[in-house]
C-alpha positions as a printed Julia matrix, in Angstrom:
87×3 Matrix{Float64}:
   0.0    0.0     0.0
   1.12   3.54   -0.89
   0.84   6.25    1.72
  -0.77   9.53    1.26
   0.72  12.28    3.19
  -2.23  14.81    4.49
  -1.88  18.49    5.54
  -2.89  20.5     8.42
  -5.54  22.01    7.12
  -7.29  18.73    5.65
  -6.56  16.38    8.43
 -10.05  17.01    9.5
 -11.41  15.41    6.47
  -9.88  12.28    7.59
 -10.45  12.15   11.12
  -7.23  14.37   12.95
  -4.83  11.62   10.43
  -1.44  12.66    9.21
  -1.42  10.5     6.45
  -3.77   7.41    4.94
  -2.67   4.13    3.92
  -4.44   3.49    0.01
  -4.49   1.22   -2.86
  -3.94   1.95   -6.46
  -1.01   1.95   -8.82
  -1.27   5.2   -10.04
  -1.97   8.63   -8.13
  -5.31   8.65   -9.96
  -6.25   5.57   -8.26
  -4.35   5.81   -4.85
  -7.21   9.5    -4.65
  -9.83   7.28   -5.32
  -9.33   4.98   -2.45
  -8.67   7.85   -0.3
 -11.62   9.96   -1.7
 -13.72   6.45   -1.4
 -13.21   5.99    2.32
 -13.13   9.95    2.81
 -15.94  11.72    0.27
 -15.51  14.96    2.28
 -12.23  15.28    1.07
 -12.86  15.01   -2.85
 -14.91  18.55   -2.54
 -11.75  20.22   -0.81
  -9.18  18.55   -3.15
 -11.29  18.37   -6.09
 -12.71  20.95   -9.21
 -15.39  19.68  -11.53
 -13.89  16.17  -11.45
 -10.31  17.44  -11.73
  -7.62  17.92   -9.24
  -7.95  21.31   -8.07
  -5.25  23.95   -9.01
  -4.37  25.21   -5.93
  -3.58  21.37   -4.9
   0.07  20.4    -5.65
   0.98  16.62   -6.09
   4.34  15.27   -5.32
   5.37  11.36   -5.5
   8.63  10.94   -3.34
   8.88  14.43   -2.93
   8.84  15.04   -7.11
   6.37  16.84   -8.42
   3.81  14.62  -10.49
   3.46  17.57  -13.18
   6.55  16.86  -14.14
   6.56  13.23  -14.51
   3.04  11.5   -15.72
   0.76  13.79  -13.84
  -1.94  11.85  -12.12
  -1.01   8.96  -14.04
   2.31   8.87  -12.45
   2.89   5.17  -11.44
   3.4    4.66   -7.26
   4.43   1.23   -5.6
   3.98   0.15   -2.0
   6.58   2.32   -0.5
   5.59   5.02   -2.72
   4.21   8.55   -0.46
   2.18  10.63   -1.94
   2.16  14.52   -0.54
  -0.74  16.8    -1.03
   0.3   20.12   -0.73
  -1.78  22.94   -1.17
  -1.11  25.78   -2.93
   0.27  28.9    -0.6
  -0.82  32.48   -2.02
């Protein structure tokens, strides 16, 4: 299982946790577990479908723009970061 990484200010979505244990070999699908066992957290993290802009996605600490965006493979001791956007 990959590892998703949560922020401060959307640890309340998933109950006070610092990060979330998912499924999925991709990004794409390692969201959809977490956004499966957590739907309040697709509206904060989410746009129309799409991964909101102001949401930054990094793989091992690499940003997943620059690789295969949500695509981007991950294995079991993958962690995924979601980082949002500071204006």
């Amino acid at each position: 299982m990959s590892t998703i990484r949560i922020p401060p200010v959307l640890r309340e979505n998933v109950g006070g946790n610092r990060s979330v244990e998912v499924t999925g070999k991709t990004v794409s699908e390692a969201l959809d577990d977490l956004f499966g066992r957590h739907p309040s957290l697709r509206d904060r993290v989410t746009e129309g479908g799409q991964l909101s802009r102001f949401i930054n996605v990094y793989v091992n600490d690499r940003d997943v723009r620059y690789r295969d965006g949500l695509e981007t493979a991950v294995g079991p001791e993958d962690t995924i970061i979601l980082l949002p956007a500071m204006a």
